Short mmCIF file of C-alpha atoms in Angstrom, two decimals:
data_model
loop_
_atom_site.label_atom_id
_atom_site.label_comp_id
_atom_site.label_asym_id
_atom_site.label_seq_id
_atom_site.Cartn_x
_atom_site.Cartn_y
_atom_site.Cartn_z
CA MET R 222 111.29 144.60 103.54
CA THR R 223 109.32 142.78 100.83
CA CYS R 224 110.09 141.89 97.24
CA ASP R 225 107.40 141.30 94.57
CA ASN R 226 104.79 141.31 97.34
CA LEU R 227 106.56 138.45 99.13
CA THR R 228 107.71 138.70 102.74
CA PRO R 229 110.74 136.80 104.11
CA VAL R 230 109.81 134.46 106.95
CA THR R 231 112.55 135.95 109.13
CA ILE R 232 111.16 139.48 108.73
CA LEU R 233 107.65 138.37 109.69
CA LEU R 234 108.93 136.35 112.66
CA GLU R 235 111.02 139.26 113.89
CA THR R 236 108.00 141.57 113.66
CA LEU R 237 105.78 139.22 115.67
CA VAL R 238 108.48 138.83 118.34
CA LEU R 239 108.72 142.62 118.68
CA CYS R 240 104.93 142.96 118.72
CA SER R 241 104.77 140.47 121.58
CA GLU R 242 107.31 142.46 123.60
CA LYS R 243 105.42 145.71 123.10
CA ALA R 244 102.29 143.83 124.21
CA ALA R 245 104.12 142.62 127.32
CA ASP R 246 105.09 146.23 128.12
CA ILE R 247 101.46 147.37 127.83
CA ALA R 248 100.37 144.53 130.13
CA ARG R 249 103.02 145.44 132.71
CA LEU R 250 102.28 149.17 132.63
CA ILE R 251 98.53 148.75 133.12
CA ARG R 252 98.96 146.13 135.87
CA THR R 253 101.09 148.51 137.96
CA GLN R 254 98.20 150.98 138.23
CA TYR R 255 97.12 149.43 141.52
CA ALA R 256 94.54 152.01 142.64
CA LEU R 257 93.09 152.50 139.17
CA PHE R 258 93.20 148.89 137.97
CA PRO R 259 89.76 147.80 139.30
CA THR R 260 88.17 150.43 137.04
CA LEU R 261 89.98 148.97 134.01
CA ILE R 262 88.12 145.65 134.24
CA GLN R 263 84.73 144.91 132.78
CA HIS R 264 82.53 141.84 132.49
CA LYS R 265 81.65 140.43 129.12
CA SER R 266 78.20 139.40 128.07
CA HIS R 267 77.67 135.73 127.24
CA LYS R 268 77.75 136.59 123.53
CA GLU R 269 81.01 138.49 123.91
CA SER R 270 82.74 135.79 125.90
CA GLY R 271 81.45 132.79 123.98
CA THR R 272 82.27 130.64 127.02
CA ASP R 273 80.31 128.67 129.58
CA PHE R 274 82.12 130.37 132.44
CA ALA R 275 79.84 132.20 134.85
CA ALA R 276 81.93 135.36 134.67
CA ASP R 277 84.32 136.21 131.89
CA VAL R 278 86.18 139.48 132.11
CA MET R 279 88.39 141.64 129.96
CA THR R 280 90.69 144.48 130.86
CA LEU R 281 91.85 147.60 129.10
CA ALA R 282 95.11 145.73 128.45
CA ASP R 283 93.27 143.04 126.45
CA VAL R 284 91.77 145.58 124.06
CA LEU R 285 94.82 147.82 123.72
CA ILE R 286 97.23 144.94 123.13
CA GLN R 287 95.07 143.41 120.42
CA GLN R 288 94.62 146.77 118.71
CA SER R 289 98.33 147.56 119.04
CA ILE R 290 99.38 144.25 117.45
CA ARG R 291 96.92 144.75 114.60
CA HIS R 292 98.17 148.31 114.10
CA ASP R 293 101.87 147.40 114.08
CA ILE R 294 101.43 144.41 111.77
CA GLY R 295 99.42 146.59 109.39
CA LYS R 296 102.10 149.25 109.53
CA GLU R 297 104.90 146.81 108.75
CA PHE R 298 102.89 144.91 106.14
CA PRO R 299 100.24 147.17 104.58
CA SER R 300 96.86 145.49 104.09
CA PHE R 301 97.81 142.52 106.34
CA GLY R 302 96.49 144.21 109.47
CA GLY R 303 92.97 143.25 108.39
CA SER R 304 93.99 139.59 108.62
CA VAL R 305 94.74 139.83 112.35
CA TYR R 306 91.97 138.32 114.46
CA GLY R 307 91.59 138.16 118.22
CA GLU R 308 89.37 137.45 121.17
CA GLU R 309 88.32 141.02 121.84
CA ASN R 310 86.49 143.71 119.92
CA SER R 311 87.75 147.30 119.95
CA VAL R 312 85.22 148.79 122.38
CA PHE R 313 85.87 149.55 126.04
CA ARG R 314 83.49 151.21 128.47
CA ALA R 315 84.62 154.20 130.53
CA ALA R 316 84.19 153.43 134.23
CA GLN R 317 82.74 156.76 135.33
CA SER R 318 80.66 157.93 132.38
CA GLY R 319 79.69 154.49 131.06
CA GLU R 320 80.54 155.69 127.54
CA ASN R 321 81.53 152.98 125.05
CA VAL R 322 84.80 154.14 123.52
CA GLN R 323 86.09 152.80 120.20
CA LEU R 324 89.78 152.17 120.82
CA THR R 325 91.20 152.50 117.34
CA ILE R 326 94.88 153.36 116.93
CA PRO R 327 95.34 156.66 115.04
CA GLN R 328 98.58 157.94 113.57
CA THR R 329 99.33 160.77 116.00
CA LEU R 330 100.15 160.82 119.69
CA ASP R 331 97.65 163.61 120.46
CA GLU R 332 94.80 161.74 118.79
CA LEU R 333 95.51 158.51 120.69
CA GLN R 334 95.90 160.32 124.00
CA SER R 335 92.54 161.98 123.38
CA ILE R 336 90.87 158.63 122.73
CA LEU R 337 92.44 157.06 125.84
CA SER R 338 91.40 160.06 127.92
CA HIS R 339 87.77 159.17 127.26
CA VAL R 340 88.36 155.80 128.94
CA LEU R 341 90.76 156.91 131.67
CA GLU R 342 88.95 160.22 132.25
CA ASP R 343 90.92 162.04 134.96
CA GLN R 344 94.09 159.93 134.51
CA GLN R 345 95.79 162.08 131.89
CA SER R 346 99.33 161.03 132.77
CA LEU R 347 98.51 157.34 132.24
CA ALA R 348 96.71 158.16 128.98
CA GLY R 349 99.86 159.93 127.81
CA ALA R 350 102.19 157.10 128.88
CA LEU R 351 100.03 154.46 127.16
CA ALA R 352 99.71 156.53 123.99
CA GLU R 353 103.47 156.99 123.82
CA LEU R 354 104.09 153.27 124.40
CA ILE R 355 101.52 152.09 121.85
CA LEU R 356 102.85 154.38 119.12
CA SER R 357 106.49 153.58 119.87
CA PRO R 358 108.18 152.06 116.79
CA LEU R 359 108.92 148.35 117.08
CA SER R 360 112.62 149.16 116.74
CA HIS R 361 112.38 150.66 120.24
CA PHE R 362 112.16 147.12 121.67
CA ARG R 363 115.09 145.57 119.81
CA LEU R 364 117.64 145.97 122.59
CA ARG R 365 115.48 144.52 125.35
CA SER R 366 117.26 141.68 127.09
CA ALA R 367 114.20 139.45 126.65
CA VAL R 368 114.27 140.06 122.89
CA LEU R 369 117.84 140.66 121.74
CA GLU R 370 119.07 137.05 121.81
CA HIS R 371 116.01 135.97 119.82
CA LEU R 372 116.57 138.59 117.14
CA VAL R 373 120.17 137.44 116.80
CA SER R 374 119.02 133.81 116.44
CA ILE R 375 116.37 134.76 113.88
CA SER R 376 118.90 136.70 111.81
CA GLN R 377 121.07 133.58 111.66
CA LEU R 378 118.33 131.20 110.52
CA ASP R 379 119.12 129.34 107.33
CA VAL R 380 115.69 129.85 105.80
CA SER R 381 114.99 131.49 102.48
CA ALA R 382 111.22 130.99 102.35
CA GLN R 383 109.17 134.03 101.41
CA LEU R 384 105.44 134.38 101.96
CA ASP R 385 102.48 135.76 100.09
CA LEU R 386 100.74 137.14 103.17
CA THR R 387 97.34 137.09 101.46
CA LYS R 388 97.46 133.32 102.00
CA PHE R 389 97.87 133.64 105.77
CA ALA R 390 96.11 135.11 108.79
CA VAL R 391 96.93 135.72 112.47
CA TRP R 392 95.17 134.77 115.69
CA VAL R 393 96.01 136.82 118.80
CA ASP R 394 95.19 136.25 122.44
CA PRO R 395 96.26 139.56 123.98
CA ILE R 396 96.07 138.33 127.58
CA ASP R 397 95.68 134.59 128.10
CA GLY R 398 95.07 134.00 131.80
CA THR R 399 93.01 137.16 132.32
CA ALA R 400 91.76 135.94 135.71
CA GLU R 401 95.34 135.63 136.98
CA TYR R 402 96.17 139.02 135.46
CA VAL R 403 93.25 140.55 137.37
CA LYS R 404 94.23 138.88 140.66
CA GLY R 405 97.81 140.07 140.23
CA ASN R 406 99.46 137.51 142.52
CA LYS R 407 103.20 137.26 142.04
CA CYS R 408 105.01 133.93 142.29
CA ASP R 409 106.64 134.04 145.73
CA VAL R 410 108.84 131.03 146.38
CA SER R 411 108.90 131.87 150.08
CA SER R 412 105.12 131.57 150.24
CA GLU R 413 103.91 128.36 151.86
CA GLU R 414 100.92 128.30 149.47
CA THR R 415 103.18 128.49 146.45
CA ARG R 416 105.71 125.99 147.76
CA ALA R 417 103.14 123.37 148.78
CA PRO R 418 100.34 122.95 146.23
CA SER R 419 97.46 120.71 147.14
CA LEU R 420 98.23 117.05 146.46
CA ASP R 421 95.41 114.52 146.31
CA VAL R 422 96.06 110.78 146.17
CA VAL R 423 93.13 109.59 144.09
CA SER R 424 94.19 105.95 143.82
CA PRO R 425 97.47 104.06 144.14
CA HIS R 426 98.34 105.11 140.59
CA VAL R 427 96.55 108.45 140.16
CA PHE R 428 97.55 111.72 141.83
CA ARG R 429 96.44 115.29 141.45
CA TYR R 430 98.32 118.53 141.96
CA ARG R 431 96.44 121.81 142.28
CA ILE R 432 98.83 124.67 141.60
CA SER R 433 97.71 128.18 142.48
CA GLY R 434 97.75 130.65 139.62
CA THR R 435 99.97 133.72 139.60
CA LEU R 436 101.01 136.37 137.09
CA ASP R 437 103.46 133.76 135.75
CA ASN R 438 100.41 132.09 134.16
CA VAL R 439 99.73 135.13 131.97
CA THR R 440 100.83 134.85 128.33
CA VAL R 441 100.54 136.85 125.12
CA LEU R 442 99.88 134.54 122.16
CA ILE R 443 100.42 135.38 118.47
CA GLY R 444 99.91 132.61 115.91
CA LEU R 445 100.05 132.58 112.10
CA PHE R 446 98.03 130.02 110.13
CA ASP R 447 97.84 129.04 106.49
CA ARG R 448 94.40 129.85 105.02
CA THR R 449 94.61 126.88 102.61
CA SER R 450 95.84 124.06 104.84
CA ARG R 451 94.25 125.76 107.89
CA LEU R 452 97.24 124.66 109.96
CA PRO R 453 99.32 126.91 112.23
CA VAL R 454 102.77 127.60 110.84
CA LEU R 455 104.36 130.15 113.18
CA GLY R 456 103.83 130.98 116.84
CA VAL R 457 105.16 133.41 119.44
CA ILE R 458 104.48 133.14 123.18
CA ASN R 459 105.47 135.95 125.53
CA GLN R 460 105.36 135.47 129.29
CA PRO R 461 105.38 139.11 130.49
CA PHE R 462 105.72 138.58 134.23
CA PHE R 463 108.21 135.74 134.39
CA PRO R 464 110.92 137.00 136.78
CA ARG R 465 114.29 136.59 135.12
CA VAL R 466 115.87 138.34 138.11
CA ALA R 467 114.47 139.86 141.27
CA ALA R 468 112.47 142.78 139.92
CA SER R 469 109.47 144.96 140.53
CA LEU R 470 106.22 144.07 138.77
CA GLY R 471 106.56 146.69 136.06
CA ASP R 472 110.29 146.39 135.37
CA SER R 473 110.31 145.57 131.66
CA GLN R 474 114.10 145.21 131.63
CA SER R 475 114.13 142.42 134.23
CA SER R 476 110.93 140.48 133.73
CA GLY R 477 109.42 138.49 130.92
CA ARG R 478 110.62 135.95 128.40
CA LEU R 479 109.42 134.63 125.06
CA PHE R 480 109.40 131.56 122.84
CA TRP R 481 108.81 130.99 119.13
CA GLY R 482 108.63 128.24 116.56
CA SER R 483 107.88 127.90 112.84
CA THR R 484 107.37 125.22 110.19
CA LEU R 485 107.78 127.62 107.25
CA GLY R 486 110.63 126.41 105.06
CA GLY R 487 111.65 123.84 107.69
CA SER R 488 111.23 123.52 111.45
CA TYR R 489 112.78 126.33 113.47
CA LEU R 490 112.58 127.01 117.19
CA SER R 491 113.92 129.39 119.78
CA SER R 492 116.66 127.66 121.72
CA ASN R 493 114.70 127.84 124.96
CA CYS R 494 112.05 125.52 123.46
CA LEU R 495 114.62 122.77 123.19
CA PRO R 496 115.27 120.58 126.25
CA SER R 497 118.81 120.34 127.53
CA SER R 498 118.51 116.57 127.17
CA ALA R 499 116.23 114.30 125.16
CA PRO R 500 112.63 114.47 126.42
CA SER R 501 111.64 111.52 128.55
CA ILE R 502 108.21 110.50 129.74
CA THR R 503 109.82 109.27 132.93
CA LYS R 504 111.35 112.64 133.64
CA CYS R 505 111.11 113.43 137.32
CA PHE R 506 108.08 115.36 138.44
CA PRO R 507 108.62 118.62 140.35
CA ASP R 508 107.94 118.28 144.04
CA TRP R 509 106.01 121.54 144.25
CA SER R 510 105.68 123.29 140.92
CA LEU R 511 106.62 123.21 137.26
CA GLN R 512 110.35 123.70 137.51
CA LYS R 513 111.14 125.69 134.39
CA LEU R 514 108.09 127.92 134.83
CA SER R 515 108.88 128.97 138.37
CA SER R 516 111.63 131.09 139.81
CA SER R 517 112.56 128.34 142.25
CA SER R 518 115.52 126.00 142.07
CA ASP R 519 113.93 123.41 144.33
CA SER R 520 114.91 119.83 143.66
CA MET R 521 112.60 117.31 142.06
CA THR R 522 111.41 113.93 143.25
CA ASP R 523 112.85 110.70 141.94
CA VAL R 524 109.59 109.05 140.93
CA GLY R 525 108.74 108.90 137.21
CA LYS R 526 105.12 109.79 136.44
CA LEU R 527 103.09 110.60 133.36
CA ARG R 528 102.20 114.28 133.73
CA VAL R 529 98.80 115.28 132.35
CA ALA R 530 97.44 118.83 132.54
CA CYS R 531 93.69 119.26 132.72
CA SER R 532 91.17 121.76 134.03
CA SER R 533 89.72 121.41 137.51
CA SER R 534 86.27 120.85 136.04
CA ASP R 535 87.50 117.98 133.82
CA PHE R 536 89.33 116.15 136.56
CA ASP R 537 86.28 114.53 138.21
CA CYS R 538 85.29 112.88 134.94
CA LEU R 539 88.84 111.70 134.24
CA GLU R 540 89.11 110.35 137.77
CA ARG R 541 86.07 108.11 137.29
CA ILE R 542 87.52 106.67 134.09
CA LEU R 543 91.15 106.25 135.05
CA LYS R 544 91.37 105.61 138.78
CA ASP R 545 90.75 101.87 138.40
CA CYS R 546 92.27 101.54 134.95
CA THR R 547 95.21 99.15 134.84
CA PRO R 548 97.58 99.89 131.97
CA PRO R 549 97.84 97.07 129.38
CA VAL R 550 100.97 94.97 129.51
CA ASP R 551 102.28 96.46 126.25
CA ASP R 552 101.81 100.03 127.52
CA ASP R 553 105.27 101.36 128.36
CA LEU R 554 104.02 104.62 129.81
CA PRO R 555 104.66 105.14 133.51
CA PRO R 556 101.83 103.46 135.48
CA GLU R 557 101.46 106.49 137.74
CA LEU R 558 99.48 109.47 136.44
CA VAL R 559 99.79 112.96 137.86
CA PHE R 560 97.02 115.32 136.85
CA VAL R 561 98.08 118.94 137.09
CA SER R 562 95.49 121.68 137.51
CA CYS R 563 96.76 125.18 136.83
CA ALA R 564 95.40 128.31 135.19
CA GLY R 565 95.73 129.39 131.57
CA ALA R 566 95.53 127.31 128.39
CA GLY R 567 98.56 129.13 127.00
CA PHE R 568 100.51 128.46 130.18
CA LYS R 569 99.70 124.75 130.19
CA LEU R 570 100.66 124.46 126.54
CA LEU R 571 103.91 126.27 127.33
CA CYS R 572 104.56 123.71 130.08
CA LEU R 573 104.13 121.00 127.45
CA ILE R 574 106.45 122.77 125.02
CA LEU R 575 109.11 122.91 127.76
CA CYS R 576 108.80 119.18 128.61
CA GLN R 577 107.28 119.94 132.00
CA LEU R 578 104.15 118.04 130.98
CA ASP R 579 103.57 115.04 128.74
CA ILE R 580 99.93 115.61 127.75
CA TYR R 581 97.46 118.50 127.85
CA LEU R 582 93.87 117.30 127.90
CA LEU R 583 90.73 119.39 127.63
CA LEU R 584 87.24 117.92 127.50
CA LYS R 585 84.97 120.96 127.39
CA PRO R 586 84.63 123.54 124.59
CA ASN R 587 86.33 126.25 126.63
CA THR R 588 89.20 127.13 124.30
CA TYR R 589 89.21 129.02 121.02
CA PHE R 590 91.54 129.54 118.09
CA TRP R 591 93.17 132.51 119.80
CA ASP R 592 94.10 130.26 122.76
CA THR R 593 95.74 127.51 120.73
CA CYS R 594 97.08 128.81 117.39
CA ALA R 595 100.46 130.09 118.64
CA PRO R 596 101.39 127.17 120.94
CA HIS R 597 100.06 124.69 118.38
CA ALA R 598 102.51 126.09 115.80
CA ILE R 599 105.43 125.65 118.21
CA LEU R 600 104.36 122.10 119.07
CA ARG R 601 104.25 121.24 115.35
CA ALA R 602 107.80 122.59 114.96
CA LEU R 603 108.80 120.25 117.80
CA GLY R 604 107.20 117.26 116.06
CA GLY R 605 104.15 117.29 118.31
CA GLY R 606 100.61 118.39 117.71
CA LEU R 607 97.24 119.51 119.03
CA ILE R 608 94.30 117.33 118.02
CA ARG R 609 90.53 117.13 118.40
CA LEU R 610 90.08 114.70 121.26
CA LYS R 611 86.63 113.26 120.56
CA PRO R 612 87.21 111.96 116.99
CA ALA R 613 90.74 110.81 117.87
CA LEU R 614 89.51 108.85 120.87
CA SER R 615 86.65 107.35 118.85
CA TYR R 616 89.12 106.25 116.18
CA VAL R 617 91.48 104.64 118.69
CA ARG R 618 88.58 102.84 120.33
CA GLU R 619 87.33 101.51 116.98
CA GLN R 620 90.83 100.29 116.16
CA SER R 621 91.09 98.59 119.54
CA MET R 622 87.80 96.76 118.97
CA THR R 623 89.19 95.35 115.73
CA GLY R 624 92.32 94.15 117.50
CA VAL R 625 94.60 96.97 116.38
CA CYS R 626 96.36 98.19 119.50
CA ASP R 627 99.32 99.94 117.92
CA VAL R 628 98.11 103.11 116.21
CA ASP R 629 100.73 104.86 114.08
CA PRO R 630 101.44 108.27 115.66
CA SER R 631 101.35 109.85 112.18
CA THR R 632 97.63 109.03 112.12
CA LEU R 633 97.08 111.74 114.72
CA ARG R 634 97.70 114.36 112.02
CA GLU R 635 94.25 113.51 110.63
CA PHE R 636 92.70 114.98 113.78
CA GLU R 637 94.72 118.18 114.09
CA VAL R 638 92.84 121.37 114.91
CA HIS R 639 92.27 123.46 111.78
CA TYR R 640 91.92 127.24 111.90
CA SER R 641 89.73 129.73 110.06
CA VAL R 642 89.10 133.46 110.20
CA LYS R 643 86.77 135.16 112.64
CA PRO R 644 83.17 135.69 111.41
CA SER R 645 82.49 139.24 110.35
CA ASP R 646 79.47 139.70 112.64
CA TYR R 647 81.44 138.61 115.78
CA THR R 648 78.22 137.18 117.26
CA ASP R 649 78.62 133.45 116.66
CA LEU R 650 82.03 132.33 117.86
CA SER R 651 81.24 128.60 117.70
CA CYS R 652 83.21 128.34 114.44
CA CYS R 653 86.28 129.53 116.38
CA CYS R 654 85.75 127.13 119.28
CA ASN R 655 87.55 123.84 119.86
CA LEU R 656 84.24 122.00 120.24
CA ASP R 657 85.58 118.44 120.33
CA GLY R 658 87.96 118.87 123.24
CA LEU R 659 91.73 118.85 122.85
CA LEU R 660 94.74 116.65 123.32
CA ALA R 661 98.14 118.31 122.92
CA TYR R 662 101.40 116.40 122.89
CA ARG R 663 105.11 116.57 122.05
CA ASP R 664 105.54 112.83 121.48
CA GLY R 665 102.99 111.09 119.23
CA ARG R 666 103.82 107.70 120.74
CA VAL R 667 102.90 108.97 124.20
CA ALA R 668 99.67 110.48 122.86
CA CYS R 669 98.62 107.23 121.17
CA GLN R 670 99.25 105.12 124.24
CA PHE R 671 97.41 107.58 126.46
CA LEU R 672 94.43 107.51 124.08
CA HIS R 673 94.50 103.70 124.31
CA ARG R 674 94.45 103.97 128.07
CA LEU R 675 91.39 106.22 127.91
CA ALA R 676 89.68 104.02 125.32
CA ARG R 677 89.94 100.93 127.52
CA SER R 678 86.95 102.27 129.45
CA ALA R 679 83.84 100.99 127.63
CA ASN R 680 81.98 104.26 128.10
CA ALA R 681 84.94 106.61 127.85
CA VAL R 682 83.88 108.46 124.72
CA ASN R 683 80.30 109.01 125.86
CA GLU R 684 81.22 109.79 129.46
CA LEU R 685 83.98 112.22 128.59
CA PHE R 686 81.79 114.31 126.31
CA ASP R 687 78.33 114.16 127.90
#
């Protein structure tokens, strides 16, 4: 698979795609254990979570998926497994005994089943099923319908680049959207709640959609970054519960889909990342949900709006700044803004990748490298980016004050998020946190004009980040 210690890009990409599908299978298998599932959830301490959320949780799936990906990458590329970093550590507490179990992945089925039995205690059949799945060779997943077309596309890529893997590292988010994974709500297009999200008219030009989270919001994220440039260069996103056809929750043959993109040796993308027509900021906004990320074929409205994803907690601040903001005459963005609140950083970034959003905005330091590395890589392959909001907004404001109102979109590259490895003590995660907020985009021109719109408020920078 490698020559002179170099690894072909296509071989690495194929491996990460297969790892993501095995991860999706683990997520589906554990989530179907309805009676047992509440015992497979535990709360993190503040140090473990590194977030400001009142309650951050992890599940057995989080730990096993991260360990499985690390194990399989290390098996395919010896010594590279130590360069795989993730949100979780490898310890999970048994529900009944309270014993902290180190969930390492051994080489034999009996050993792994024994380790899992300490966590699952009297659930020996599940321990056996999980052990068998985790130790399944990646080749076992090649013929999956969610994977096969991607492997064919990857094999046909015209890319000859080969990598010295010592110069790269991987960030993994095993389950992004853990809260939605725990709730376990399926997307039901017949549900009145799903079909009619809350719509608030904030001002004549500002609207807000609140879209309820479901298992569709859950993603597995695997991103590769260059240790020297510190930029992401390859990303895989797997959406385990997306219903390709009517299927039961755990049907791995009928649910799930994935996306990938790379800038190694050129820009390469899975075909489903490419819009069927040229992206347009005046693209119609879905009348009830994000069209490509739902299983509905409902029609869309005719009104063009700029679609901005943000968290519920950020919206109040953005409302104060933008509700009375009149776009400048040279701003050719749609005057109407629609703020979309939905769960999962990975999900929102996937919406952006698929042209269902125009901007993803995050003010608070609530995302980490594991949340953003994979989608950031795909956005870069699309010509977009993911930047640190605070310095970018300060720069645009300074330029505006000097009379420069037309910032070159290429300037945004100066503010891109840069990645590093996880600290060895795992206690201080601030170096892995996106502390300056985020702005993600597909079109640099749209991003620059939106930053100008924000900067027109005299106190925008201070107010947004107080």
